[in-house]
């Protein structure tokens, strides 16, 4: 696994990523949807596996799933699994928060 620093501190990450507001992050040419949930971060592929829409344009629902803005497909942020298993799982990316920054595994 290749860990890449995406923020210098956890505070910087939490200041820049609003709670439950998906955000597009491009790291080494990968388009990633980053979501803050309390004191943690989740990262999944930004491309919906159903029809290719950008998930960073979506919303987070009551079950903490990312909802595709196009057809409403709902994906678990930890597993990438679509709620009704109507499409392929999203790729997920581990995040770790360390004293010297926030890292994503690619």
mmCIF file of C-alpha atoms in Angstrom:
data_model
loop_
_atom_site.group_PDB
_atom_site.id
_atom_site.type_symbol
_atom_site.label_atom_id
_atom_site.label_comp_id
_atom_site.label_asym_id
_atom_site.label_seq_id
_atom_site.Cartn_x
_atom_site.Cartn_y
_atom_site.Cartn_z
ATOM 1 C CA UNK A 1 0.000 0.000 0.000
ATOM 2 C CA UNK A 2 1.249 3.451 -0.923
ATOM 3 C CA UNK A 3 0.350 6.062 1.734
ATOM 4 C CA UNK A 4 0.096 9.618 0.394
ATOM 5 C CA UNK A 5 -0.189 12.692 2.622
ATOM 6 C CA UNK A 6 -3.311 14.692 1.768
ATOM 7 C CA UNK A 7 -3.354 17.166 4.700
ATOM 8 C CA UNK A 8 -0.562 18.395 6.974
ATOM 9 C CA UNK A 9 -2.707 18.105 10.123
ATOM 10 C CA UNK A 10 -6.050 16.651 11.133
ATOM 11 C CA UNK A 11 -7.187 20.183 11.979
ATOM 12 C CA UNK A 12 -6.486 21.297 8.408
ATOM 13 C CA UNK A 13 -8.563 18.369 7.109
ATOM 14 C CA UNK A 14 -11.482 19.114 9.425
ATOM 15 C CA UNK A 15 -11.335 22.825 8.589
ATOM 16 C CA UNK A 16 -11.441 22.129 4.832
ATOM 17 C CA UNK A 17 -13.929 19.230 4.774
ATOM 18 C CA UNK A 18 -17.353 20.141 6.127
ATOM 19 C CA UNK A 19 -19.296 17.489 8.038
ATOM 20 C CA UNK A 20 -21.195 15.156 5.667
ATOM 21 C CA UNK A 21 -20.421 17.332 2.625
ATOM 22 C CA UNK A 22 -18.763 15.172 -0.060
ATOM 23 C CA UNK A 23 -15.684 16.720 -1.619
ATOM 24 C CA UNK A 24 -13.674 15.838 -4.705
ATOM 25 C CA UNK A 25 -10.005 15.135 -4.105
ATOM 26 C CA UNK A 26 -7.575 14.291 -6.920
ATOM 27 C CA UNK A 27 -4.552 12.321 -5.742
ATOM 28 C CA UNK A 28 -2.061 10.891 -8.229
ATOM 29 C CA UNK A 29 -4.656 11.203 -11.011
ATOM 30 C CA UNK A 30 -7.305 9.311 -9.002
ATOM 31 C CA UNK A 31 -10.618 11.102 -8.478
ATOM 32 C CA UNK A 32 -11.688 10.407 -4.916
ATOM 33 C CA UNK A 33 -14.807 11.388 -2.993
ATOM 34 C CA UNK A 34 -13.803 12.394 0.551
ATOM 35 C CA UNK A 35 -16.379 12.633 3.350
ATOM 36 C CA UNK A 36 -15.959 13.788 6.945
ATOM 37 C CA UNK A 37 -17.981 11.977 9.582
ATOM 38 C CA UNK A 38 -17.296 13.477 13.004
ATOM 39 C CA UNK A 39 -13.609 12.975 13.766
ATOM 40 C CA UNK A 40 -13.038 10.528 10.917
ATOM 41 C CA UNK A 41 -12.751 10.629 7.148
ATOM 42 C CA UNK A 42 -13.943 8.165 4.509
ATOM 43 C CA UNK A 43 -12.739 7.940 0.923
ATOM 44 C CA UNK A 44 -14.315 6.158 -2.048
ATOM 45 C CA UNK A 45 -14.013 6.351 -5.809
ATOM 46 C CA UNK A 46 -15.712 9.511 -7.057
ATOM 47 C CA UNK A 47 -17.344 7.680 -9.985
ATOM 48 C CA UNK A 48 -20.706 5.963 -9.426
ATOM 49 C CA UNK A 49 -20.443 2.377 -10.659
ATOM 50 C CA UNK A 50 -23.986 2.509 -12.032
ATOM 51 C CA UNK A 51 -23.730 5.305 -14.584
ATOM 52 C CA UNK A 52 -20.505 7.219 -13.930
ATOM 53 C CA UNK A 53 -21.860 10.311 -12.151
ATOM 54 C CA UNK A 54 -19.571 12.254 -9.803
ATOM 55 C CA UNK A 55 -20.381 11.203 -6.230
ATOM 56 C CA UNK A 56 -18.834 14.366 -4.807
ATOM 57 C CA UNK A 57 -21.952 16.106 -6.173
ATOM 58 C CA UNK A 58 -24.126 13.781 -4.063
ATOM 59 C CA UNK A 59 -25.427 13.868 -0.502
ATOM 60 C CA UNK A 60 -24.926 11.821 2.651
ATOM 61 C CA UNK A 61 -28.155 10.187 3.847
ATOM 62 C CA UNK A 62 -29.385 9.278 7.357
ATOM 63 C CA UNK A 63 -27.520 5.933 7.161
ATOM 64 C CA UNK A 64 -24.209 7.715 6.368
ATOM 65 C CA UNK A 65 -24.215 6.453 2.793
ATOM 66 C CA UNK A 66 -23.146 8.503 -0.211
ATOM 67 C CA UNK A 67 -26.131 8.986 -2.520
ATOM 68 C CA UNK A 68 -25.499 9.406 -6.230
ATOM 69 C CA UNK A 69 -27.150 12.622 -7.471
ATOM 70 C CA UNK A 70 -28.220 11.062 -10.766
ATOM 71 C CA UNK A 71 -30.283 7.957 -9.941
ATOM 72 C CA UNK A 72 -30.101 7.824 -6.144
ATOM 73 C CA UNK A 73 -27.886 4.766 -5.756
ATOM 74 C CA UNK A 74 -26.653 4.576 -2.155
ATOM 75 C CA UNK A 75 -23.164 3.343 -1.249
ATOM 76 C CA UNK A 76 -21.704 2.419 2.135
ATOM 77 C CA UNK A 77 -18.682 4.647 2.762
ATOM 78 C CA UNK A 78 -16.708 1.927 4.574
ATOM 79 C CA UNK A 79 -17.347 -1.054 2.290
ATOM 80 C CA UNK A 80 -18.309 0.625 -0.999
ATOM 81 C CA UNK A 81 -21.316 -1.695 -1.295
ATOM 82 C CA UNK A 82 -24.471 -0.351 -2.952
ATOM 83 C CA UNK A 83 -27.413 -0.565 -0.563
ATOM 84 C CA UNK A 84 -29.581 -2.761 -2.823
ATOM 85 C CA UNK A 85 -26.628 -4.374 -4.654
ATOM 86 C CA UNK A 86 -27.867 -3.014 -8.005
ATOM 87 C CA UNK A 87 -24.347 -2.157 -9.204
ATOM 88 C CA UNK A 88 -20.718 -2.994 -8.527
ATOM 89 C CA UNK A 89 -19.097 -1.883 -5.287
ATOM 90 C CA UNK A 90 -17.140 1.363 -5.147
ATOM 91 C CA UNK A 91 -13.421 1.232 -4.579
ATOM 92 C CA UNK A 92 -12.627 2.369 -1.034
ATOM 93 C CA UNK A 93 -9.411 3.977 0.168
ATOM 94 C CA UNK A 94 -8.136 3.636 3.751
ATOM 95 C CA UNK A 95 -7.421 6.879 5.586
ATOM 96 C CA UNK A 96 -5.141 7.245 8.586
ATOM 97 C CA UNK A 97 -4.744 10.268 10.809
ATOM 98 C CA UNK A 98 -1.260 10.593 12.301
ATOM 99 C CA UNK A 99 0.449 13.273 14.365
ATOM 100 C CA UNK A 100 2.270 14.506 11.237
ATOM 101 C CA UNK A 101 -0.709 14.552 8.863
ATOM 102 C CA UNK A 102 -3.602 12.769 7.192
ATOM 103 C CA UNK A 103 -2.812 10.000 4.716
ATOM 104 C CA UNK A 104 -4.723 8.030 2.096
ATOM 105 C CA UNK A 105 -3.710 4.596 0.815
ATOM 106 C CA UNK A 106 -3.688 4.210 -2.960
#
